PDB file of C-alpha atoms and ligand atoms in Angstrom:
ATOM      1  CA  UNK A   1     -54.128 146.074 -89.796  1.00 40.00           C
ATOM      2  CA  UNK A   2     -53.922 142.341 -89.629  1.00 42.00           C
ATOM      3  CA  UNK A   3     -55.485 142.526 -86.159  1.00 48.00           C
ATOM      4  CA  UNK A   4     -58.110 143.670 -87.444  1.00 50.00           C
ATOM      5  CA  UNK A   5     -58.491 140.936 -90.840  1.00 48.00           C
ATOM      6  CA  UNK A   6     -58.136 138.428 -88.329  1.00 49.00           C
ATOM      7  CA  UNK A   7     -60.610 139.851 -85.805  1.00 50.00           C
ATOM      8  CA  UNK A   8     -63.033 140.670 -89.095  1.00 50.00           C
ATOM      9  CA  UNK A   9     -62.260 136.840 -90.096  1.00 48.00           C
ATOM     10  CA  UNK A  10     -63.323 135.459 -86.460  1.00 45.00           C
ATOM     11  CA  UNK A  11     -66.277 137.428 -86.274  1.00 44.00           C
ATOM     12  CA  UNK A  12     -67.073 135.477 -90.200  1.00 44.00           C
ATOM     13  CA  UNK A  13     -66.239 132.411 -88.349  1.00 43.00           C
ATOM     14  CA  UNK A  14     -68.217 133.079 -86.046  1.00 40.00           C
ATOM     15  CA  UNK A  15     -71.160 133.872 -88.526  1.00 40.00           C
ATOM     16  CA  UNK A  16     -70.870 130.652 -90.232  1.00 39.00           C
ATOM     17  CA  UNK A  17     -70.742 128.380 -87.749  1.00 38.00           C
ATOM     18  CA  UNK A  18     -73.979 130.205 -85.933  1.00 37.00           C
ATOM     19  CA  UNK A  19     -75.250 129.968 -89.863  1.00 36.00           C
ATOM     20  CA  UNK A  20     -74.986 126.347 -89.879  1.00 38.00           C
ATOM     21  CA  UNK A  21     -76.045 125.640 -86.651  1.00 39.00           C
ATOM     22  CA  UNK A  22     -79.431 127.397 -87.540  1.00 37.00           C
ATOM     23  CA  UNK A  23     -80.097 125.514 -90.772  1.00 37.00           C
ATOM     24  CA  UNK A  24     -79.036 122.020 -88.806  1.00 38.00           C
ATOM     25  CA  UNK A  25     -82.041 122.560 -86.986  1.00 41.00           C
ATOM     26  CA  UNK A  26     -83.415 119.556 -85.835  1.00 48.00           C
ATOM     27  CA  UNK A  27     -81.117 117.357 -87.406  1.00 58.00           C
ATOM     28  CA  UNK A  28     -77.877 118.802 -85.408  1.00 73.00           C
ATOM     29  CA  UNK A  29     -77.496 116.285 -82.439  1.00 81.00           C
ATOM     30  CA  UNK A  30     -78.325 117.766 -79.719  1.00 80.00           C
ATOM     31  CA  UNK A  31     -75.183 117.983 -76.881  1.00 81.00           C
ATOM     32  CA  UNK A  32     -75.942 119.244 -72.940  1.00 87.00           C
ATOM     33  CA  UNK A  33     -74.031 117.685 -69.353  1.00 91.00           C
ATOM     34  CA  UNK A  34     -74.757 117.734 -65.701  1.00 94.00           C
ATOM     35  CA  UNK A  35     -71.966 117.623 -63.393  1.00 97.00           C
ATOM     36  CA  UNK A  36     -71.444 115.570 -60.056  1.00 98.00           C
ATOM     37  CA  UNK A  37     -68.717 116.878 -57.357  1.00 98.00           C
ATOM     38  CA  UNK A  38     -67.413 113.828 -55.372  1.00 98.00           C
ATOM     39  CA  UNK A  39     -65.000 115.610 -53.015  1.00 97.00           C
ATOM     40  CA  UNK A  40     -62.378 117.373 -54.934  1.00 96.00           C
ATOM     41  CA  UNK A  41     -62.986 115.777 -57.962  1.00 98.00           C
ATOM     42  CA  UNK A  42     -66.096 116.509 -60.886  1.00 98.00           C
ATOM     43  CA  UNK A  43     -67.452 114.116 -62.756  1.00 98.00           C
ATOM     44  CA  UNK A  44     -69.374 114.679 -65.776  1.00 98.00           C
ATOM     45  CA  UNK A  45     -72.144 113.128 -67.238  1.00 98.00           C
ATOM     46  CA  UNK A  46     -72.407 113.969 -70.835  1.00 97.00           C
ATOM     47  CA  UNK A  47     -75.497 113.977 -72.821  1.00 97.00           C
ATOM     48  CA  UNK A  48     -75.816 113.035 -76.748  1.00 97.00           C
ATOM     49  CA  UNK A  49     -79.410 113.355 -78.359  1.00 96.00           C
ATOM     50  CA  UNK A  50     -80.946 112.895 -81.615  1.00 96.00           C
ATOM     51  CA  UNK A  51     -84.226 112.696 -82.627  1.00 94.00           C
ATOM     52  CA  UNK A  52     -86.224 111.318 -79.975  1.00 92.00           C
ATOM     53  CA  UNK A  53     -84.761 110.349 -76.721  1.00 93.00           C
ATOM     54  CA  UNK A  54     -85.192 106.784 -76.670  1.00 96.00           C
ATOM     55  CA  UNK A  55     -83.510 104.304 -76.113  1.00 97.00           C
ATOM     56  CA  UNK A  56     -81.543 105.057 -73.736  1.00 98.00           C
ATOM     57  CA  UNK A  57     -77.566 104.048 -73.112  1.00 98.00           C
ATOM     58  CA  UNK A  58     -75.359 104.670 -71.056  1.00 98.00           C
ATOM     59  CA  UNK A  59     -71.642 104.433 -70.640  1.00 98.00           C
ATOM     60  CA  UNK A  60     -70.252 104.559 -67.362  1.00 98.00           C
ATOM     61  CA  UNK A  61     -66.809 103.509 -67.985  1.00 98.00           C
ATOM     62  CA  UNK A  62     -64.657 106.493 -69.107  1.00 98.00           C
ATOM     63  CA  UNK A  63     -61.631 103.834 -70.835  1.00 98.00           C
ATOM     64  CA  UNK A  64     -64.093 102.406 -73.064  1.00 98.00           C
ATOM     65  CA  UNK A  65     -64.404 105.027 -75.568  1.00 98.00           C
ATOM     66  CA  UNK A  66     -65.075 102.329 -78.651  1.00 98.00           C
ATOM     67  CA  UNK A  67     -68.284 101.510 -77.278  1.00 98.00           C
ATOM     68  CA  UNK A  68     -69.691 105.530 -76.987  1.00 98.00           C
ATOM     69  CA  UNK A  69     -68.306 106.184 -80.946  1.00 98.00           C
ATOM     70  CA  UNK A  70     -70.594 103.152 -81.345  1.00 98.00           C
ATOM     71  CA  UNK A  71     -73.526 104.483 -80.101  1.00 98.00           C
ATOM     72  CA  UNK A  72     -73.330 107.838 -81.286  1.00 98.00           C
ATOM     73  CA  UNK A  73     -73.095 106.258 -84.758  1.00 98.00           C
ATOM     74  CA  UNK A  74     -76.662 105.088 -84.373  1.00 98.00           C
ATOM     75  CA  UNK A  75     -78.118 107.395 -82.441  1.00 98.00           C
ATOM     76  CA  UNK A  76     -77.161 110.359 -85.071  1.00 97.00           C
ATOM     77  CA  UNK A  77     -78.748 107.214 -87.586  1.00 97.00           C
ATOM     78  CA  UNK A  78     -81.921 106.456 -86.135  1.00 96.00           C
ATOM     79  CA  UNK A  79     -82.369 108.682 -82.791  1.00 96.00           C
ATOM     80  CA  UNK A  80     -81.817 108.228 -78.893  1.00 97.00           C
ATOM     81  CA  UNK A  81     -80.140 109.386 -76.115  1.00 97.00           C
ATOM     82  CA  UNK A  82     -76.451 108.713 -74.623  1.00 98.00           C
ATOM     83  CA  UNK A  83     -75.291 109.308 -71.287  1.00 98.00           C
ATOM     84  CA  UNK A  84     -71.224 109.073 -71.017  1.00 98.00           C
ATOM     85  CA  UNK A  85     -69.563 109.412 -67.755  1.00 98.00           C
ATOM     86  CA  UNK A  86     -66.726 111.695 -68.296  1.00 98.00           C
ATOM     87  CA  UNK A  87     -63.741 111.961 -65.319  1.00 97.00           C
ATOM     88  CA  UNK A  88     -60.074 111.359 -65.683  1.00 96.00           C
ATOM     89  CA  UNK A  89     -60.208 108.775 -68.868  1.00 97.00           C
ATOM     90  CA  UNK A  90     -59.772 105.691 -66.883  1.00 98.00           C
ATOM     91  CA  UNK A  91     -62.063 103.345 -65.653  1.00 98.00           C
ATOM     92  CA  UNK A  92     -62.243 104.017 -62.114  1.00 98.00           C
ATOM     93  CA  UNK A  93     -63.352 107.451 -60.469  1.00 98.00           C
ATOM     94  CA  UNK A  94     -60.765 108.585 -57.871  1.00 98.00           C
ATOM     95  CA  UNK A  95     -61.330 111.400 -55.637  1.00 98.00           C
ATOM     96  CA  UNK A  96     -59.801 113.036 -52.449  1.00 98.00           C
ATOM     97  CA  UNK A  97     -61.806 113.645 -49.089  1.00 98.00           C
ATOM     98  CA  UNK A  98     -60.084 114.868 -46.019  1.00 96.00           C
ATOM     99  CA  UNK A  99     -56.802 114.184 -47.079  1.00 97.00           C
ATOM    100  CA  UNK A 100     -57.736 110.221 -48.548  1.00 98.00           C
ATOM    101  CA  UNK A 101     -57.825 109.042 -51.801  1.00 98.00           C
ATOM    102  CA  UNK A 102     -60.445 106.997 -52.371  1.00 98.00           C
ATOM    103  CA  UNK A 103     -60.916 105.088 -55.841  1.00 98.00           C
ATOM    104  CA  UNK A 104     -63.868 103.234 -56.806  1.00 98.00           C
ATOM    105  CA  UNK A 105     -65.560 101.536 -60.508  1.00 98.00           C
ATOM    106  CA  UNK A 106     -68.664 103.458 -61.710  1.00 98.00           C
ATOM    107  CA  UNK A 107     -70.588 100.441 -62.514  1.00 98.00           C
ATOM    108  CA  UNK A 108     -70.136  98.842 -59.019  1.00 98.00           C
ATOM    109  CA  UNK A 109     -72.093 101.722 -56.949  1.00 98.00           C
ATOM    110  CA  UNK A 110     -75.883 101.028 -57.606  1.00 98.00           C
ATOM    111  CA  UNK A 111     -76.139  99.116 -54.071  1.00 98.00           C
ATOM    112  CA  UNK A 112     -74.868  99.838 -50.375  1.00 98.00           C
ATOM    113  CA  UNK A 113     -73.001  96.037 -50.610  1.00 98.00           C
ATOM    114  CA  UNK A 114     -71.773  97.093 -53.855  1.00 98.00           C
ATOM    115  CA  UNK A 115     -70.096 100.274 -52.689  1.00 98.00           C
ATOM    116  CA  UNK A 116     -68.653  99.330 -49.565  1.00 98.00           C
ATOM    117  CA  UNK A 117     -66.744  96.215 -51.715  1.00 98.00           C
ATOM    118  CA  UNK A 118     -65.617  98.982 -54.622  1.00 98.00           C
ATOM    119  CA  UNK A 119     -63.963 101.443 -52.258  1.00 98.00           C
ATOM    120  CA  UNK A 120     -62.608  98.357 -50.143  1.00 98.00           C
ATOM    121  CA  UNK A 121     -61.202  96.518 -53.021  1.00 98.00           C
ATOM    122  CA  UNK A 122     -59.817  99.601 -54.575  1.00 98.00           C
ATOM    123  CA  UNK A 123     -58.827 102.058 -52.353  1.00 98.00           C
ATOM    124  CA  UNK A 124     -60.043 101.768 -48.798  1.00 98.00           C
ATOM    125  CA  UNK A 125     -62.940 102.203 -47.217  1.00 98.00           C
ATOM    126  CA  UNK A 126     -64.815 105.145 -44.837  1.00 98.00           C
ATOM    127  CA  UNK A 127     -68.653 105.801 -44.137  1.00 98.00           C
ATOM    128  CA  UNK A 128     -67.893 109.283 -45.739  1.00 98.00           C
ATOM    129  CA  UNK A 129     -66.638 108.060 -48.726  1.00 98.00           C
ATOM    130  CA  UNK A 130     -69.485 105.540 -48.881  1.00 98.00           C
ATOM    131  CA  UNK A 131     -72.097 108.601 -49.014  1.00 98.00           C
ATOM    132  CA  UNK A 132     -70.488 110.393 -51.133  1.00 98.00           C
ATOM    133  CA  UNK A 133     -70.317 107.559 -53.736  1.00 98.00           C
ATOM    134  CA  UNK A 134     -73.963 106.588 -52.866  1.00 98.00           C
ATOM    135  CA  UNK A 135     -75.095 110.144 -53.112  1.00 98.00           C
ATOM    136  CA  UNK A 136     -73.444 110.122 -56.802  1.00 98.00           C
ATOM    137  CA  UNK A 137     -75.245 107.139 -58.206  1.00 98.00           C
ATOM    138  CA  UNK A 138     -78.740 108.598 -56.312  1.00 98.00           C
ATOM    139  CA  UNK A 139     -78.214 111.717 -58.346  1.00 98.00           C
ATOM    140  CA  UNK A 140     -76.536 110.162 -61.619  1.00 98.00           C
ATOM    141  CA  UNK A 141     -80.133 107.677 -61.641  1.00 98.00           C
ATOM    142  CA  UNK A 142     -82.358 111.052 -60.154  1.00 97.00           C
ATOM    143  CA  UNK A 143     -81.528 113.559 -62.658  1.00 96.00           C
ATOM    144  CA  UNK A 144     -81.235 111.358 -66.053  1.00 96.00           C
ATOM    145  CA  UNK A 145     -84.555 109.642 -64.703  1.00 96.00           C
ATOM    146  CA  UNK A 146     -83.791 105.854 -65.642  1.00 98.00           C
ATOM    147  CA  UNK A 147     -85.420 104.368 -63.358  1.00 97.00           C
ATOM    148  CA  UNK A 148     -88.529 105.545 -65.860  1.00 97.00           C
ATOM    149  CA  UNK A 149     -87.399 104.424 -68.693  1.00 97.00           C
ATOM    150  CA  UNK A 150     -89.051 101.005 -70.437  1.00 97.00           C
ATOM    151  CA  UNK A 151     -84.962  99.796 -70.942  1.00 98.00           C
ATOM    152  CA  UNK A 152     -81.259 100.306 -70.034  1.00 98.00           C
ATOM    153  CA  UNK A 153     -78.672  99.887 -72.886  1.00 98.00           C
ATOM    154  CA  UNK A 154     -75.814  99.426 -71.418  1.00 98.00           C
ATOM    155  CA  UNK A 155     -72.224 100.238 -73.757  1.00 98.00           C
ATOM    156  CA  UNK A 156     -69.068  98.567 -72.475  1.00 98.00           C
ATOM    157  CA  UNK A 157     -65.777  97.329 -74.353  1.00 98.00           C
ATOM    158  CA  UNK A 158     -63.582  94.288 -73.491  1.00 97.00           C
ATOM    159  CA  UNK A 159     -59.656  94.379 -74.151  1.00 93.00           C
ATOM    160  CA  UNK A 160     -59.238  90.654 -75.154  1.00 85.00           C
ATOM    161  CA  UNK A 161     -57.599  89.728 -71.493  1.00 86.00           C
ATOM    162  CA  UNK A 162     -60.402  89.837 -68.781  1.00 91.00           C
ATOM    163  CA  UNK A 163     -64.330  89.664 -69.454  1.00 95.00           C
ATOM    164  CA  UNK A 164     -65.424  87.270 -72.514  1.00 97.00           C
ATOM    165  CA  UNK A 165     -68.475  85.070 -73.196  1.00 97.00           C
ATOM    166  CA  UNK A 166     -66.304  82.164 -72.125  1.00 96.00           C
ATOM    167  CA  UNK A 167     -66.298  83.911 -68.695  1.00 97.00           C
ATOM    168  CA  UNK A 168     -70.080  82.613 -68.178  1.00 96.00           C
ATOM    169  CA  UNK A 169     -69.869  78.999 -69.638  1.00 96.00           C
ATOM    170  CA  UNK A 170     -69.947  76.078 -66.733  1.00 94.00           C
ATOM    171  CA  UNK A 171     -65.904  76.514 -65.959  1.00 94.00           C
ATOM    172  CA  UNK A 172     -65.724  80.008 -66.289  1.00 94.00           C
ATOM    173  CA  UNK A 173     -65.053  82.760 -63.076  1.00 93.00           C
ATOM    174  CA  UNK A 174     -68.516  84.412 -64.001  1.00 93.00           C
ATOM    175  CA  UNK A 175     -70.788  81.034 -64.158  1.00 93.00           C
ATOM    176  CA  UNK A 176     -73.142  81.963 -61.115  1.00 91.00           C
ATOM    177  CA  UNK A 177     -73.711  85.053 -62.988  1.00 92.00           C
ATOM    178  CA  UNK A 178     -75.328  83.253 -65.771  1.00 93.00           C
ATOM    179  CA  UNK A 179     -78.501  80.965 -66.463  1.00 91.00           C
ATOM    180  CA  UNK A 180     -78.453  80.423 -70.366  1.00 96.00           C
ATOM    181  CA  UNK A 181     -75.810  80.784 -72.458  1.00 97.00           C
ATOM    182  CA  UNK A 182     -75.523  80.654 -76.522  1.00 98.00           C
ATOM    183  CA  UNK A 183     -71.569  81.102 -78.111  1.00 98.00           C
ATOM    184  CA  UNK A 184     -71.251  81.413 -81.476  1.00 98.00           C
ATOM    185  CA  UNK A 185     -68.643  80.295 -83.643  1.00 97.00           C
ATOM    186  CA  UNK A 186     -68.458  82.965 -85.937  1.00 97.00           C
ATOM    187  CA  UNK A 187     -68.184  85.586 -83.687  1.00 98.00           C
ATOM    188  CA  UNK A 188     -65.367  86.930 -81.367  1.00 97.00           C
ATOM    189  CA  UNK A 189     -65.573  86.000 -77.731  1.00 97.00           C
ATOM    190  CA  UNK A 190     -64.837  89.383 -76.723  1.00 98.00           C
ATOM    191  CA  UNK A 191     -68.354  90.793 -78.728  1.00 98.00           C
ATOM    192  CA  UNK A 192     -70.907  89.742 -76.621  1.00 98.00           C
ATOM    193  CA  UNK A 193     -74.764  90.664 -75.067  1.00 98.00           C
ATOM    194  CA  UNK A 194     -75.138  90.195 -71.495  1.00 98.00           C
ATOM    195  CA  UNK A 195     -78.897  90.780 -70.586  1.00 98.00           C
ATOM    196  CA  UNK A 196     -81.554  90.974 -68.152  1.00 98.00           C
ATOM    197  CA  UNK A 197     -84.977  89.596 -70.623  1.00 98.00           C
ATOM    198  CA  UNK A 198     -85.607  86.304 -71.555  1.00 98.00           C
ATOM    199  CA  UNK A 199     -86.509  88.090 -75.132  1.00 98.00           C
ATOM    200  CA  UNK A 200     -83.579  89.537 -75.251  1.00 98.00           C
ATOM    201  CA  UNK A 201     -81.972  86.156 -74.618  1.00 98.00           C
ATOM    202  CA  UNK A 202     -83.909  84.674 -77.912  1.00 98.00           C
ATOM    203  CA  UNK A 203     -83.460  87.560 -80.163  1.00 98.00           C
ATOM    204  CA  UNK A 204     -79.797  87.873 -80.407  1.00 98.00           C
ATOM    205  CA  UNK A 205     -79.462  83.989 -79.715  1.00 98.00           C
ATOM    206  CA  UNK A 206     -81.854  83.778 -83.237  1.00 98.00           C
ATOM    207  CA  UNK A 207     -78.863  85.769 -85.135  1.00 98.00           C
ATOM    208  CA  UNK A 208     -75.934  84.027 -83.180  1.00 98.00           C
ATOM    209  CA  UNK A 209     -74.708  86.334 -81.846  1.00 98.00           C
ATOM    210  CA  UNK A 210     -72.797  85.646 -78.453  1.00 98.00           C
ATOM    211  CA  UNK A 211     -75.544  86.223 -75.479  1.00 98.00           C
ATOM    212  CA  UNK A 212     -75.724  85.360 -71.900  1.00 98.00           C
ATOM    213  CA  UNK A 213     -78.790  85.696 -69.618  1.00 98.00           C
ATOM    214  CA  UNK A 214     -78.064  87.329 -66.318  1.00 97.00           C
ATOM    215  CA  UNK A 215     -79.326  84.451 -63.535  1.00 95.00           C
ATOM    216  CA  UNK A 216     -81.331  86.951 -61.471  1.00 92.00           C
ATOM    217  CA  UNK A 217     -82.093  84.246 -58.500  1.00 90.00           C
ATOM    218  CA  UNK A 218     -78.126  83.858 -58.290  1.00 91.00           C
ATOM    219  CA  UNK A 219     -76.250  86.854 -59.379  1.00 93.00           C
ATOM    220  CA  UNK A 220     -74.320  88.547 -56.517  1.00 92.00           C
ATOM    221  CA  UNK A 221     -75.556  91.672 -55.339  1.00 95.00           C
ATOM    222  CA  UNK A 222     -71.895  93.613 -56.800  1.00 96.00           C
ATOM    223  CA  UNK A 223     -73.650  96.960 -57.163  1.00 98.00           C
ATOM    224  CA  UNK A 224     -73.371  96.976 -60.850  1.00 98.00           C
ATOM    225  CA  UNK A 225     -76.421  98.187 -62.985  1.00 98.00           C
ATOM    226  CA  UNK A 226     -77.513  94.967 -64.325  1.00 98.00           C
ATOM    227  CA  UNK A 227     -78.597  93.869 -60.772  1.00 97.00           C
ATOM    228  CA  UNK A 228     -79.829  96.986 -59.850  1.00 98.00           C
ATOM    229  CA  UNK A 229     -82.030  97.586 -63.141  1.00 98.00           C
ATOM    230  CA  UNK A 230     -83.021  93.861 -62.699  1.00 97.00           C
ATOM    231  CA  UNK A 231     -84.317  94.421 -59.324  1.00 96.00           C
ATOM    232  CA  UNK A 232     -86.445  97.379 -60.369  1.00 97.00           C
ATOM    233  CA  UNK A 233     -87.807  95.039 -63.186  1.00 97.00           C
ATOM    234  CA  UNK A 234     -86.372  97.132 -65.834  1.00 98.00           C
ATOM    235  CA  UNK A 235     -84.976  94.948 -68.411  1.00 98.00           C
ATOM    236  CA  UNK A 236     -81.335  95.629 -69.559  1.00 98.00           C
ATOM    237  CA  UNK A 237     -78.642  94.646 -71.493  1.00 98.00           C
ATOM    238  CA  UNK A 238     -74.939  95.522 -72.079  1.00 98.00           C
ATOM    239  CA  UNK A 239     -73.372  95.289 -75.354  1.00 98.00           C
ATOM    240  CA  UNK A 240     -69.891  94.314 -74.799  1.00 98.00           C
ATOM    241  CA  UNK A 241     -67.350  94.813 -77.553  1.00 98.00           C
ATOM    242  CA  UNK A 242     -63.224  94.299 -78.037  1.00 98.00           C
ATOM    243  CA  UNK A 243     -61.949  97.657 -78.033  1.00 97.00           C
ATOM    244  CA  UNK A 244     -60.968  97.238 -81.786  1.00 98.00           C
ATOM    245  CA  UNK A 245     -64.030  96.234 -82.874  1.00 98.00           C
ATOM    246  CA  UNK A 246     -65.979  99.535 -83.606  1.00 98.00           C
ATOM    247  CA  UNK A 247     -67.828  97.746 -87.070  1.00 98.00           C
ATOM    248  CA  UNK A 248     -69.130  95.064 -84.681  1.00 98.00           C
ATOM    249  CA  UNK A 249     -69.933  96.900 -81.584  1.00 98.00           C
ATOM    250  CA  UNK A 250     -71.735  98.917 -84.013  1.00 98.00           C
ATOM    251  CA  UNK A 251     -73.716  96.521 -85.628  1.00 98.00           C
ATOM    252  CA  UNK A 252     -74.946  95.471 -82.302  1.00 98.00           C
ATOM    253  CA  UNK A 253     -76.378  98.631 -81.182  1.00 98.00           C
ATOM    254  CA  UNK A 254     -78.199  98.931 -84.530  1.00 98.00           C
ATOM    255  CA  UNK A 255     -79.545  95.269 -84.467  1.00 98.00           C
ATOM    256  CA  UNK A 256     -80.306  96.096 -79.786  1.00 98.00           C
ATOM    257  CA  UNK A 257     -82.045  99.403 -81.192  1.00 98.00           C
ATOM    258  CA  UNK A 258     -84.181  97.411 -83.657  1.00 98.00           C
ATOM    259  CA  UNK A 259     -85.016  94.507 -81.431  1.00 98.00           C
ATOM    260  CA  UNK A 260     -85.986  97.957 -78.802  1.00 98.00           C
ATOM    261  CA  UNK A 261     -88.309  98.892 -81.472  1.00 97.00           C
ATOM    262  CA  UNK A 262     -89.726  95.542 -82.139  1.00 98.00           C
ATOM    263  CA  UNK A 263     -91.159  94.579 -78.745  1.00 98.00           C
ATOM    264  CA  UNK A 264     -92.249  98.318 -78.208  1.00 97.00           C
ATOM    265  CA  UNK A 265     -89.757  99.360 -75.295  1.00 96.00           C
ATOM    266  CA  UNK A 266     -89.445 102.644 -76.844  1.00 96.00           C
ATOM    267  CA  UNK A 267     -89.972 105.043 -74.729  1.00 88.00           C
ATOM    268  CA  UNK A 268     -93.113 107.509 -75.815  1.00 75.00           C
TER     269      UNK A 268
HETATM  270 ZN1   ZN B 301     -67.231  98.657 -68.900  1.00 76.35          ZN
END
């Protein structure tokens, strides 16, 4: 007998939920994945949509969960699309072929130099691993078709030890990095914009908000996605956040979506 309420009460469950999924129509963010299997390990690539699919961000460390609450907040506001890397919660992907382990950082892979000095300097290194890793980022860039889109947002989240906009001024360990550089008092040095587009550079400098322009001529070729989106001439930008800063990191996706909007990089 109280099998059976509880089965009747699923199947109501059930009901609803298909009930309210109907009448979201539209307006229900929209939720699908593709998968990636590096050796013995899967990584996921999770996709969050809303409205139309521009901009785009992505989030390719899986430790930096601040920055991907962030941007869901605005794309369920005002539309977009998401991309998270999902693997074992941490920021580098680790996985096991012929008996190695082999570790290397997702945002390090986007270049043959870049990927031999990720597996080196975390793990060690093997010409299998190496296409395996490049065959990843092929397929991760392949299948969610950036290299058409008109921009790259970029989500990351600092932890108030390593990266900060202080790491780009004249003394800092990431000056070659960097051509222009605007700090602002007012804001934390852990909340920053690193980008790709002069533009960019003036827009967020205009509202003081902490902003570096990446020094294309200079940068080191370190695999990451800002080179590699430079190089294509796709302009890009990460928003950078302090872990505990979800109202700011937020506020900078909305003001990066607007700016988006106002020099017409969204994508059609
Ligand atoms: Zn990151």
């Amino acid at each position: 007998m109280e099998n059976k309420l509880s089965q009747a009460r699923a199947i109501l469950q059930v009901f609803v939920l298909s009930a309210l999924l109907v009448a979201g129509g539209c307006t229900t963010p929209h939720a699908e994945q593709t998968s990636f299997k590096l050796g013995d390990t899967t990584v996921h690539a999770k996709v969050f949509q809303h409205g139309k699919p521009s901009p785009m961000m992505i989030n390719v460390h899986d430790d930096e969960n601040t920055s991907v609450v962030a941007g869901k907040v605005v794309v369920r506001e005002s539309g977009g699309r998401l991309i998270e890397l999902v693997h074992n919660g941490g920021r580098l992907v680790e996985f096991k072929l012929d008996g190695q382990t082999y570790r290397f950082d997702p945002n390090r892979i986007f270049s043959d130099e870049g990927i031999r000095a990720t597996l080196s300097r975390r793990s060690t290194y093997s010409e299998a691993a190496h296409r395996v890793v490049k065959d990843f980022a092929t397929k991760f860039i392949e299948q969610h078709a950036l290299d058409r889109e008109p921009v790259i947002v970029a989500l990351h989240n600092t932890d108030g030890h390593g990266l900060t906009i202080n790491s780009y001024r004249a003394e800092g360990n990431m000056s070659s990095a960097s051509s222009v550089l605007h700090v602002s008092p007012k804001r934390s040095p852990g909340d920053f914009f690193y980008v790709t587009d002069r533009r960019f550079f003036d827009y967020f400098k205009a509202r003081d908000f902490n902003v570096t322009l990446q020094d294309d001529a200079n940068v080191s070729d370190d695999g990451s996605a800002s080179v590699y989106f430079a190089r294509k001439g796709i302009p890009y930008l990460n928003i950078e956040a302090d872990v505990s800063h979800l109202d700011e990191q937020t506020e900078m996706v909305r003001v990066a979506r607007e700016m988006i909007a106002e020099l017409g990089l969204m994508a059609r």
